[in-house]
mmCIF file of C-alpha atoms in Angstrom:
data_model
loop_
_atom_site.group_PDB
_atom_site.id
_atom_site.type_symbol
_atom_site.label_atom_id
_atom_site.label_comp_id
_atom_site.label_asym_id
_atom_site.label_seq_id
_atom_site.Cartn_x
_atom_site.Cartn_y
_atom_site.Cartn_z
ATOM 1 C CA UNK X 19 -80.353 -47.785 -20.810
ATOM 2 C CA UNK X 20 -80.109 -48.980 -24.406
ATOM 3 C CA UNK X 21 -78.189 -45.881 -25.389
ATOM 4 C CA UNK X 22 -75.563 -46.582 -22.756
ATOM 5 C CA UNK X 23 -75.372 -50.162 -24.016
ATOM 6 C CA UNK X 24 -74.832 -48.969 -27.590
ATOM 7 C CA UNK X 25 -72.113 -46.583 -26.517
ATOM 8 C CA UNK X 26 -70.502 -48.987 -24.106
ATOM 9 C CA UNK X 27 -70.472 -51.924 -26.514
ATOM 10 C CA UNK X 28 -70.023 -50.162 -29.837
ATOM 11 C CA UNK X 29 -67.445 -47.637 -28.655
ATOM 12 C CA UNK X 30 -65.727 -50.037 -26.302
ATOM 13 C CA UNK X 31 -65.786 -47.386 -23.592
ATOM 14 C CA UNK X 32 -68.642 -46.655 -21.181
ATOM 15 C CA UNK X 33 -68.995 -42.878 -21.127
ATOM 16 C CA UNK X 34 -70.365 -40.869 -18.259
ATOM 17 C CA UNK X 35 -72.635 -37.895 -17.609
ATOM 18 C CA UNK X 36 -71.808 -34.127 -17.854
ATOM 19 C CA UNK X 37 -73.065 -30.456 -17.692
ATOM 20 C CA UNK X 38 -72.970 -26.947 -19.254
ATOM 21 C CA UNK X 39 -71.758 -23.451 -18.307
ATOM 22 C CA UNK X 40 -69.719 -21.125 -20.556
ATOM 23 C CA UNK X 41 -66.034 -20.199 -20.861
ATOM 24 C CA UNK X 42 -63.805 -20.144 -23.948
ATOM 25 C CA UNK X 43 -61.903 -18.043 -26.417
ATOM 26 C CA UNK X 44 -63.212 -16.125 -29.403
ATOM 27 C CA UNK X 45 -64.472 -17.696 -32.622
ATOM 28 C CA UNK X 46 -61.818 -19.129 -34.891
ATOM 29 C CA UNK X 47 -61.575 -18.610 -38.639
ATOM 30 C CA UNK X 48 -63.011 -21.609 -40.445
ATOM 31 C CA UNK X 49 -64.754 -23.005 -37.358
ATOM 32 C CA UNK X 50 -68.421 -22.473 -36.579
ATOM 33 C CA UNK X 51 -70.639 -23.752 -33.780
ATOM 34 C CA UNK X 52 -69.990 -26.922 -31.838
ATOM 35 C CA UNK X 53 -72.598 -29.660 -31.568
ATOM 36 C CA UNK X 54 -72.661 -32.131 -28.694
ATOM 37 C CA UNK X 55 -75.129 -34.397 -26.965
ATOM 38 C CA UNK X 56 -76.303 -33.530 -23.465
ATOM 39 C CA UNK X 57 -78.209 -35.432 -20.810
ATOM 40 C CA UNK X 58 -80.820 -33.214 -19.176
ATOM 41 C CA UNK X 59 -84.187 -33.974 -17.574
ATOM 42 C CA UNK X 60 -83.555 -37.725 -18.010
ATOM 43 C CA UNK X 61 -83.159 -37.328 -21.761
ATOM 44 C CA UNK X 62 -80.345 -37.038 -24.328
ATOM 45 C CA UNK X 63 -80.595 -34.309 -26.983
ATOM 46 C CA UNK X 64 -78.357 -32.510 -29.451
ATOM 47 C CA UNK X 65 -77.211 -29.057 -28.356
ATOM 48 C CA UNK X 66 -75.289 -26.280 -30.107
ATOM 49 C CA UNK X 67 -73.123 -23.453 -28.860
ATOM 50 C CA UNK X 68 -70.541 -21.053 -30.200
ATOM 51 C CA UNK X 69 -67.003 -21.829 -28.998
ATOM 52 C CA UNK X 70 -66.816 -18.458 -27.253
ATOM 53 C CA UNK X 71 -66.604 -17.404 -23.621
ATOM 54 C CA UNK X 72 -70.065 -16.783 -22.249
ATOM 55 C CA UNK X 73 -71.913 -18.139 -25.284
ATOM 56 C CA UNK X 74 -75.088 -19.985 -24.217
ATOM 57 C CA UNK X 75 -75.922 -23.510 -25.346
ATOM 58 C CA UNK X 76 -79.113 -23.994 -27.380
ATOM 59 C CA UNK X 77 -81.097 -27.217 -27.536
ATOM 60 C CA UNK X 78 -81.431 -28.377 -31.142
ATOM 61 C CA UNK X 79 -83.559 -31.532 -30.740
ATOM 62 C CA UNK X 80 -86.528 -31.775 -28.385
ATOM 63 C CA UNK X 81 -87.795 -35.331 -28.856
ATOM 64 C CA UNK X 82 -88.527 -37.402 -25.717
ATOM 65 C CA UNK X 83 -86.346 -40.028 -27.403
ATOM 66 C CA UNK X 84 -82.566 -40.201 -27.004
ATOM 67 C CA UNK X 85 -80.705 -38.174 -29.662
ATOM 68 C CA UNK X 86 -76.917 -38.406 -29.595
ATOM 69 C CA UNK X 87 -73.631 -38.587 -31.549
ATOM 70 C CA UNK X 88 -74.013 -35.470 -33.754
ATOM 71 C CA UNK X 89 -71.883 -35.021 -36.868
ATOM 72 C CA UNK X 90 -71.886 -31.913 -39.088
ATOM 73 C CA UNK X 91 -71.986 -32.266 -42.862
ATOM 74 C CA UNK X 92 -68.927 -30.912 -44.711
ATOM 75 C CA UNK X 93 -70.793 -27.742 -45.711
ATOM 76 C CA UNK X 94 -71.974 -27.226 -42.119
ATOM 77 C CA UNK X 95 -75.642 -27.159 -43.116
ATOM 78 C CA UNK X 96 -76.868 -30.505 -41.772
ATOM 79 C CA UNK X 97 -76.265 -32.663 -38.716
ATOM 80 C CA UNK X 98 -76.437 -36.458 -38.699
ATOM 81 C CA UNK X 99 -77.165 -38.146 -35.376
ATOM 82 C CA UNK X 100 -78.459 -41.323 -33.722
ATOM 83 C CA UNK X 101 -82.003 -41.481 -32.336
ATOM 84 C CA UNK X 102 -84.545 -44.005 -31.087
ATOM 85 C CA UNK X 103 -87.502 -41.692 -31.734
ATOM 86 C CA UNK X 104 -89.234 -44.406 -33.777
ATOM 87 C CA UNK X 105 -88.603 -47.100 -31.175
ATOM 88 C CA UNK X 106 -85.310 -48.270 -32.674
ATOM 89 C CA UNK X 107 -81.875 -46.715 -32.949
ATOM 90 C CA UNK X 108 -81.476 -45.302 -36.461
ATOM 91 C CA UNK X 109 -79.519 -42.576 -38.226
ATOM 92 C CA UNK X 110 -81.281 -39.252 -38.837
ATOM 93 C CA UNK X 111 -80.267 -35.889 -40.266
ATOM 94 C CA UNK X 112 -81.617 -32.410 -39.626
ATOM 95 C CA UNK X 113 -80.594 -28.971 -40.792
ATOM 96 C CA UNK X 114 -78.466 -26.815 -38.504
ATOM 97 C CA UNK X 115 -81.611 -25.020 -37.283
ATOM 98 C CA UNK X 116 -83.180 -28.276 -36.099
ATOM 99 C CA UNK X 117 -85.722 -28.519 -38.942
ATOM 100 C CA UNK X 118 -86.202 -30.735 -42.014
ATOM 101 C CA UNK X 119 -85.765 -34.004 -40.107
ATOM 102 C CA UNK X 120 -84.951 -37.025 -42.304
ATOM 103 C CA UNK X 121 -84.749 -40.657 -41.257
ATOM 104 C CA UNK X 122 -81.837 -42.236 -43.121
ATOM 105 C CA UNK X 123 -81.860 -45.850 -41.882
ATOM 106 C CA UNK X 124 -84.840 -48.080 -41.060
ATOM 107 C CA UNK X 125 -83.355 -51.497 -40.292
ATOM 108 C CA UNK X 126 -84.574 -53.398 -37.175
ATOM 109 C CA UNK X 127 -80.944 -53.556 -36.038
ATOM 110 C CA UNK X 128 -79.316 -50.713 -34.149
ATOM 111 C CA UNK X 129 -77.622 -48.099 -36.363
ATOM 112 C CA UNK X 130 -75.417 -45.533 -34.635
ATOM 113 C CA UNK X 131 -72.482 -43.080 -34.784
ATOM 114 C CA UNK X 132 -72.894 -41.535 -38.264
ATOM 115 C CA UNK X 133 -70.033 -39.783 -40.055
ATOM 116 C CA UNK X 134 -70.215 -37.774 -43.308
ATOM 117 C CA UNK X 135 -68.060 -38.404 -46.346
ATOM 118 C CA UNK X 136 -66.000 -35.362 -47.393
ATOM 119 C CA UNK X 137 -68.233 -34.731 -50.439
ATOM 120 C CA UNK X 138 -71.372 -34.883 -48.270
ATOM 121 C CA UNK X 139 -72.989 -37.637 -50.329
ATOM 122 C CA UNK X 140 -72.494 -40.644 -48.049
ATOM 123 C CA UNK X 141 -72.820 -41.480 -44.370
ATOM 124 C CA UNK X 142 -70.787 -44.136 -42.594
ATOM 125 C CA UNK X 143 -72.226 -45.706 -39.448
ATOM 126 C CA UNK X 144 -71.963 -48.747 -37.171
ATOM 127 C CA UNK X 145 -74.740 -51.331 -37.009
ATOM 128 C CA UNK X 146 -75.437 -54.677 -35.363
ATOM 129 C CA UNK X 147 -77.953 -55.678 -38.065
ATOM 130 C CA UNK X 148 -76.013 -58.880 -38.799
ATOM 131 C CA UNK X 149 -75.545 -59.789 -35.140
ATOM 132 C CA UNK X 150 -72.045 -58.286 -35.024
ATOM 133 C CA UNK X 151 -71.237 -54.595 -34.992
ATOM 134 C CA UNK X 152 -69.993 -53.818 -38.506
ATOM 135 C CA UNK X 153 -69.408 -50.656 -40.538
ATOM 136 C CA UNK X 154 -71.691 -49.551 -43.367
ATOM 137 C CA UNK X 155 -72.107 -46.614 -45.719
ATOM 138 C CA UNK X 156 -75.309 -45.316 -47.289
ATOM 139 C CA UNK X 157 -76.489 -42.314 -49.291
ATOM 140 C CA UNK X 158 -76.789 -39.269 -47.040
ATOM 141 C CA UNK X 159 -80.114 -38.227 -48.588
ATOM 142 C CA UNK X 160 -81.819 -41.415 -47.450
ATOM 143 C CA UNK X 161 -82.082 -42.968 -50.923
ATOM 144 C CA UNK X 162 -80.261 -46.143 -49.880
ATOM 145 C CA UNK X 163 -77.362 -47.834 -51.722
ATOM 146 C CA UNK X 164 -76.154 -49.602 -48.574
ATOM 147 C CA UNK X 165 -72.582 -50.955 -48.573
ATOM 148 C CA UNK X 166 -71.254 -53.222 -45.811
ATOM 149 C CA UNK X 167 -67.644 -52.191 -45.284
ATOM 150 C CA UNK X 168 -66.397 -54.643 -42.639
ATOM 151 C CA UNK X 169 -67.158 -58.363 -42.284
ATOM 152 C CA UNK X 170 -65.410 -59.532 -39.148
ATOM 153 C CA UNK X 171 -66.834 -60.997 -35.947
ATOM 154 C CA UNK X 172 -66.539 -58.510 -33.110
ATOM 155 C CA UNK X 173 -67.343 -54.854 -32.548
ATOM 156 C CA UNK X 174 -66.336 -52.408 -35.316
ATOM 157 C CA UNK X 175 -67.525 -48.932 -34.419
ATOM 158 C CA UNK X 176 -67.141 -45.146 -34.535
ATOM 159 C CA UNK X 177 -66.207 -44.791 -38.226
ATOM 160 C CA UNK X 178 -64.710 -41.512 -39.451
ATOM 161 C CA UNK X 179 -63.842 -40.676 -43.062
ATOM 162 C CA UNK X 180 -60.393 -39.700 -44.208
ATOM 163 C CA UNK X 181 -60.307 -36.175 -45.678
ATOM 164 C CA UNK X 182 -59.767 -37.593 -49.182
ATOM 165 C CA UNK X 183 -62.805 -39.878 -48.819
ATOM 166 C CA UNK X 184 -60.915 -43.091 -49.571
ATOM 167 C CA UNK X 185 -60.723 -44.675 -46.104
ATOM 168 C CA UNK X 186 -62.533 -45.074 -42.805
ATOM 169 C CA UNK X 187 -60.840 -45.094 -39.417
ATOM 170 C CA UNK X 188 -62.621 -46.952 -36.614
ATOM 171 C CA UNK X 189 -62.015 -48.738 -33.339
ATOM 172 C CA UNK X 190 -62.334 -52.489 -32.891
ATOM 173 C CA UNK X 191 -61.024 -55.279 -30.657
ATOM 174 C CA UNK X 192 -58.054 -57.037 -32.231
ATOM 175 C CA UNK X 193 -56.510 -59.904 -30.246
ATOM 176 C CA UNK X 194 -58.829 -58.977 -27.367
ATOM 177 C CA UNK X 195 -57.634 -55.357 -27.146
ATOM 178 C CA UNK X 196 -59.255 -52.302 -28.752
ATOM 179 C CA UNK X 197 -57.144 -50.760 -31.506
ATOM 180 C CA UNK X 198 -57.443 -47.950 -34.050
ATOM 181 C CA UNK X 199 -57.948 -49.441 -37.509
ATOM 182 C CA UNK X 200 -58.279 -48.180 -41.082
ATOM 183 C CA UNK X 201 -60.186 -49.783 -43.973
ATOM 184 C CA UNK X 202 -60.910 -48.680 -47.570
ATOM 185 C CA UNK X 203 -64.271 -46.894 -47.669
ATOM 186 C CA UNK X 204 -65.661 -49.509 -50.034
ATOM 187 C CA UNK X 205 -64.358 -52.422 -47.964
ATOM 188 C CA UNK X 206 -61.152 -54.420 -48.161
ATOM 189 C CA UNK X 207 -58.022 -55.072 -46.145
ATOM 190 C CA UNK X 208 -58.047 -53.658 -42.619
ATOM 191 C CA UNK X 209 -54.869 -51.979 -41.345
ATOM 192 C CA UNK X 210 -54.379 -51.938 -37.556
ATOM 193 C CA UNK X 211 -52.519 -48.761 -36.583
ATOM 194 C CA UNK X 212 -52.069 -49.151 -32.823
ATOM 195 C CA UNK X 213 -50.608 -52.025 -30.836
ATOM 196 C CA UNK X 214 -50.338 -53.228 -27.274
ATOM 197 C CA UNK X 215 -52.771 -54.096 -24.506
ATOM 198 C CA UNK X 216 -54.175 -50.593 -23.914
ATOM 199 C CA UNK X 217 -57.682 -49.622 -24.973
ATOM 200 C CA UNK X 218 -57.399 -47.371 -28.060
ATOM 201 C CA UNK X 219 -60.754 -45.947 -29.157
ATOM 202 C CA UNK X 220 -62.636 -42.988 -30.672
ATOM 203 C CA UNK X 221 -60.542 -42.044 -33.723
ATOM 204 C CA UNK X 222 -60.723 -38.558 -35.248
ATOM 205 C CA UNK X 223 -58.974 -37.835 -38.547
ATOM 206 C CA UNK X 224 -57.062 -34.555 -38.834
ATOM 207 C CA UNK X 225 -58.285 -32.228 -41.620
ATOM 208 C CA UNK X 226 -54.997 -32.581 -43.520
ATOM 209 C CA UNK X 227 -55.176 -36.380 -43.354
ATOM 210 C CA UNK X 228 -51.765 -36.773 -41.722
ATOM 211 C CA UNK X 229 -52.827 -37.801 -38.213
ATOM 212 C CA UNK X 230 -55.553 -39.526 -36.257
ATOM 213 C CA UNK X 231 -56.388 -38.361 -32.746
ATOM 214 C CA UNK X 232 -57.795 -40.989 -30.393
ATOM 215 C CA UNK X 233 -58.440 -41.892 -26.770
ATOM 216 C CA UNK X 234 -56.156 -44.352 -24.981
ATOM 217 C CA UNK X 235 -55.430 -45.552 -21.458
ATOM 218 C CA UNK X 236 -51.896 -46.604 -22.393
ATOM 219 C CA UNK X 237 -50.557 -44.069 -19.881
ATOM 220 C CA UNK X 238 -52.681 -45.429 -17.019
ATOM 221 C CA UNK X 239 -55.639 -43.035 -17.392
ATOM 222 C CA UNK X 240 -57.643 -42.135 -20.475
ATOM 223 C CA UNK X 241 -55.809 -39.413 -22.390
ATOM 224 C CA UNK X 242 -55.814 -37.990 -25.897
ATOM 225 C CA UNK X 243 -53.115 -39.116 -28.302
ATOM 226 C CA UNK X 244 -52.327 -38.688 -31.973
ATOM 227 C CA UNK X 245 -50.731 -41.162 -34.347
ATOM 228 C CA UNK X 246 -48.975 -40.067 -37.543
ATOM 229 C CA UNK X 247 -50.188 -42.058 -40.559
ATOM 230 C CA UNK X 248 -46.771 -42.029 -42.253
ATOM 231 C CA UNK X 249 -44.506 -43.040 -39.372
ATOM 232 C CA UNK X 250 -46.960 -44.464 -36.786
ATOM 233 C CA UNK X 251 -45.314 -42.083 -34.285
ATOM 234 C CA UNK X 252 -47.435 -41.483 -31.174
ATOM 235 C CA UNK X 253 -47.846 -38.133 -29.416
ATOM 236 C CA UNK X 254 -49.601 -37.675 -26.077
ATOM 237 C CA UNK X 255 -51.770 -34.548 -25.962
ATOM 238 C CA UNK X 256 -53.164 -34.615 -22.412
ATOM 239 C CA UNK X 257 -51.548 -35.638 -19.132
ATOM 240 C CA UNK X 258 -54.127 -34.901 -16.428
ATOM 241 C CA UNK X 259 -55.337 -37.604 -14.042
ATOM 242 C CA UNK X 260 -58.931 -36.943 -15.150
ATOM 243 C CA UNK X 261 -60.187 -38.846 -18.205
ATOM 244 C CA UNK X 262 -59.984 -36.907 -21.477
ATOM 245 C CA UNK X 263 -61.989 -38.593 -24.232
ATOM 246 C CA UNK X 264 -63.791 -38.135 -27.564
ATOM 247 C CA UNK X 265 -61.423 -35.906 -29.583
ATOM 248 C CA UNK X 266 -62.764 -33.853 -32.503
ATOM 249 C CA UNK X 267 -60.609 -31.630 -34.736
ATOM 250 C CA UNK X 268 -61.558 -28.095 -35.643
ATOM 251 C CA UNK X 269 -62.112 -27.763 -39.408
ATOM 252 C CA UNK X 270 -59.058 -25.490 -39.690
ATOM 253 C CA UNK X 271 -56.920 -28.106 -37.915
ATOM 254 C CA UNK X 272 -55.666 -25.797 -35.153
ATOM 255 C CA UNK X 273 -57.762 -27.028 -32.205
ATOM 256 C CA UNK X 274 -59.157 -30.221 -30.744
ATOM 257 C CA UNK X 275 -62.443 -30.481 -28.868
ATOM 258 C CA UNK X 276 -62.816 -33.203 -26.270
ATOM 259 C CA UNK X 277 -64.858 -34.270 -23.253
ATOM 260 C CA UNK X 278 -63.215 -34.249 -19.835
ATOM 261 C CA UNK X 279 -64.592 -36.162 -16.856
ATOM 262 C CA UNK X 280 -64.758 -33.792 -13.915
ATOM 263 C CA UNK X 281 -66.441 -34.518 -10.610
ATOM 264 C CA UNK X 282 -70.131 -35.260 -11.090
ATOM 265 C CA UNK X 283 -70.098 -34.789 -14.835
ATOM 266 C CA UNK X 284 -68.099 -33.973 -17.944
ATOM 267 C CA UNK X 285 -67.115 -30.738 -19.607
ATOM 268 C CA UNK X 286 -66.451 -30.089 -23.283
ATOM 269 C CA UNK X 287 -63.011 -28.481 -23.552
ATOM 270 C CA UNK X 288 -60.847 -27.182 -26.377
ATOM 271 C CA UNK X 289 -57.070 -27.235 -26.703
ATOM 272 C CA UNK X 290 -54.354 -26.555 -29.308
ATOM 273 C CA UNK X 291 -54.044 -29.441 -31.755
ATOM 274 C CA UNK X 292 -50.453 -30.104 -30.725
ATOM 275 C CA UNK X 293 -51.266 -30.166 -27.018
ATOM 276 C CA UNK X 294 -51.176 -27.478 -24.344
ATOM 277 C CA UNK X 295 -53.514 -25.658 -22.009
ATOM 278 C CA UNK X 296 -57.206 -26.467 -22.446
ATOM 279 C CA UNK X 297 -60.142 -24.087 -22.112
ATOM 280 C CA UNK X 298 -63.453 -25.242 -20.662
ATOM 281 C CA UNK X 299 -66.423 -24.598 -22.964
ATOM 282 C CA UNK X 300 -69.225 -26.115 -20.894
ATOM 283 C CA UNK X 301 -69.955 -26.803 -17.241
ATOM 284 C CA UNK X 302 -70.344 -30.252 -15.686
ATOM 285 C CA UNK X 303 -73.335 -32.058 -17.133
ATOM 286 C CA UNK X 304 -74.057 -34.864 -19.563
ATOM 287 C CA UNK X 305 -72.056 -33.321 -22.401
ATOM 288 C CA UNK X 306 -70.491 -35.793 -24.804
ATOM 289 C CA UNK X 307 -69.323 -36.446 -28.386
ATOM 290 C CA UNK X 308 -68.533 -32.875 -29.513
ATOM 291 C CA UNK X 309 -68.216 -32.037 -33.198
ATOM 292 C CA UNK X 310 -67.182 -28.769 -34.885
ATOM 293 C CA UNK X 311 -69.205 -27.142 -37.642
ATOM 294 C CA UNK X 312 -67.230 -26.399 -40.824
ATOM 295 C CA UNK X 313 -67.529 -22.804 -41.993
ATOM 296 C CA UNK X 314 -67.258 -21.878 -45.654
ATOM 297 C CA UNK X 315 -64.140 -19.769 -46.169
ATOM 298 C CA UNK X 316 -64.507 -16.307 -47.655
ATOM 299 C CA UNK X 317 -63.791 -16.441 -51.397
ATOM 300 C CA UNK X 318 -64.460 -14.202 -54.409
ATOM 301 C CA UNK X 319 -65.458 -16.012 -57.594
ATOM 302 C CA UNK X 320 -66.510 -13.074 -59.782
ATOM 303 C CA UNK X 321 -67.206 -9.344 -60.009
ATOM 304 C CA UNK X 322 -69.467 -7.267 -62.246
ATOM 305 C CA UNK X 323 -68.615 -4.897 -63.759
ATOM 306 C CA UNK X 324 -64.868 -5.531 -63.724
ATOM 307 C CA UNK X 325 -63.940 -1.938 -64.573
ATOM 308 C CA UNK X 326 -64.919 1.624 -63.746
ATOM 309 C CA UNK X 327 -63.701 5.238 -63.786
ATOM 310 C CA UNK X 328 -60.589 6.170 -61.810
ATOM 311 C CA UNK X 329 -62.682 8.684 -59.873
ATOM 312 C CA UNK X 330 -64.565 5.808 -58.240
ATOM 313 C CA UNK X 331 -68.318 5.612 -57.663
ATOM 314 C CA UNK X 332 -69.001 2.346 -59.554
ATOM 315 C CA UNK X 333 -71.463 -0.059 -57.934
ATOM 316 C CA UNK X 334 -69.825 -3.484 -58.134
ATOM 317 C CA UNK X 335 -71.548 -6.801 -57.446
ATOM 318 C CA UNK X 336 -69.217 -9.380 -55.914
ATOM 319 C CA UNK X 337 -70.111 -13.072 -56.052
ATOM 320 C CA UNK X 338 -68.420 -15.768 -54.025
ATOM 321 C CA UNK X 339 -68.768 -17.756 -50.802
ATOM 322 C CA UNK X 340 -68.621 -17.192 -47.064
ATOM 323 C CA UNK X 341 -69.876 -13.597 -47.029
ATOM 324 C CA UNK X 342 -71.238 -12.548 -43.629
ATOM 325 C CA UNK X 343 -72.447 -9.330 -42.000
ATOM 326 C CA UNK X 344 -69.660 -6.883 -41.235
ATOM 327 C CA UNK X 345 -67.654 -7.748 -44.360
ATOM 328 C CA UNK X 346 -65.003 -5.239 -45.448
ATOM 329 C CA UNK X 347 -64.017 -4.782 -49.092
ATOM 330 C CA UNK X 348 -60.791 -3.342 -50.467
ATOM 331 C CA UNK X 349 -59.864 -2.427 -54.029
ATOM 332 C CA UNK X 350 -56.137 -2.959 -53.811
ATOM 333 C CA UNK X 351 -55.177 -0.860 -50.782
ATOM 334 C CA UNK X 352 -58.244 1.410 -50.874
ATOM 335 C CA UNK X 353 -61.442 0.607 -48.988
ATOM 336 C CA UNK X 354 -64.722 0.311 -50.836
ATOM 337 C CA UNK X 355 -67.786 2.088 -49.467
ATOM 338 C CA UNK X 356 -71.494 1.305 -49.055
ATOM 339 C CA UNK X 357 -70.780 -2.395 -48.540
ATOM 340 C CA UNK X 358 -74.023 -4.416 -48.446
ATOM 341 C CA UNK X 359 -73.995 -8.175 -47.816
ATOM 342 C CA UNK X 360 -77.104 -9.478 -49.593
ATOM 343 C CA UNK X 361 -76.431 -13.177 -48.963
ATOM 344 C CA UNK X 362 -73.543 -15.560 -48.229
ATOM 345 C CA UNK X 363 -72.774 -15.421 -51.972
ATOM 346 C CA UNK X 364 -73.433 -11.782 -52.926
ATOM 347 C CA UNK X 365 -72.118 -8.334 -51.945
ATOM 348 C CA UNK X 366 -72.519 -4.923 -53.528
ATOM 349 C CA UNK X 367 -69.931 -2.204 -52.927
ATOM 350 C CA UNK X 368 -69.069 1.228 -54.299
ATOM 351 C CA UNK X 369 -65.570 1.536 -55.738
ATOM 352 C CA UNK X 370 -63.135 4.141 -54.362
ATOM 353 C CA UNK X 371 -60.852 6.254 -56.523
ATOM 354 C CA UNK X 372 -57.898 4.333 -57.952
ATOM 355 C CA UNK X 373 -55.585 3.571 -60.821
ATOM 356 C CA UNK X 374 -54.635 0.496 -62.814
ATOM 357 C CA UNK X 375 -55.794 -3.073 -62.187
ATOM 358 C CA UNK X 376 -56.247 -4.231 -58.588
ATOM 359 C CA UNK X 377 -57.614 -7.221 -56.690
ATOM 360 C CA UNK X 378 -60.939 -6.853 -54.866
ATOM 361 C CA UNK X 379 -60.466 -8.527 -51.495
ATOM 362 C CA UNK X 380 -63.247 -9.347 -49.022
ATOM 363 C CA UNK X 381 -62.460 -9.762 -45.310
ATOM 364 C CA UNK X 382 -64.945 -11.320 -42.872
ATOM 365 C CA UNK X 383 -64.828 -13.074 -39.507
ATOM 366 C CA UNK X 384 -64.071 -16.208 -41.565
ATOM 367 C CA UNK X 385 -60.891 -14.787 -43.018
ATOM 368 C CA UNK X 386 -59.733 -12.853 -46.091
ATOM 369 C CA UNK X 387 -60.442 -14.005 -49.624
ATOM 370 C CA UNK X 388 -57.385 -15.159 -51.584
ATOM 371 C CA UNK X 389 -56.612 -13.168 -54.725
ATOM 372 C CA UNK X 390 -57.241 -14.607 -58.184
ATOM 373 C CA UNK X 391 -57.925 -13.442 -61.758
ATOM 374 C CA UNK X 392 -61.651 -13.630 -60.926
ATOM 375 C CA UNK X 393 -61.430 -10.618 -58.564
ATOM 376 C CA UNK X 394 -59.488 -8.174 -60.834
ATOM 377 C CA UNK X 395 -60.951 -4.669 -61.244
ATOM 378 C CA UNK X 396 -59.503 -2.101 -63.653
ATOM 379 C CA UNK X 397 -59.724 1.687 -63.088
ATOM 380 C CA UNK X 398 -60.007 3.500 -66.419
#
């Protein structure tokens, strides 16, 4: 299968088949759905599920072609992935509902493993268009402006952006052994982070930029490790005899998704970012390359009007981000009433009785809005 060849050659690690059945904890603040690719009915597609116990998986793409390697945009609204639906492996994007499909690359070479820049404007990917697997970036809207980032014979693959958008981490053979490397996003000097004769692949940058998680067989079996960018200190996250591969950080930095080989297939599991007990999210099928959807944090950016009588009863429109159904609103320590969430950016609420100037705070499943001068309401 060409897809297996791409993944085996470009990633430096032949990955197996998996399956899906639920089991996990509740949703986490700042983390939305998880995307992953699944092999079912002799076909690879992109699937989505909530990281919650019992949550079903939903098929996002339905093409008879192979769709794999999903990556959420920084705002969580679009997914980039690899597909051969036009007879050649290219990079595509779709919205999180599986609509508005856009073909981003059209080169006769194979383009695979897209990754979004932190500002959502660029996509990095691996391609063999020159005969070697190299890294490239291009505009995420499909308008072009291609930049070749690496220029070295061999297999450079699986690029991931640093949170500040200045660098790309990737895996590549150096002195005949796969290592985790870093290069400026516009090209330049490559820094090799790992050493030794083990196979070190599949980098994943932590949201705070301080660490890179990766897969390595340096312990004898494939496990998850992290390396600190400042000290190069290594930390082993998993110790099971089964292969744990393909790490992906939660947007809030507290968890790591990964695929675990188990019997006839692989599961997608989640664990604390520092290591510890893992929870199985899917059953054994062809489940691979998980990625977590960023969720816009709850934030208040303005209120109107910003004052009202101390007796309460003022209808206040709150603007901001990350508003979802079930939101609660407080004026200082007193709860507002008649809360209506009109959109992710707009809420109306009736003020309670109160005195003085207070902060209007919105609490949702995504967290509680931080206070700022923009949310101050004065009772008169």
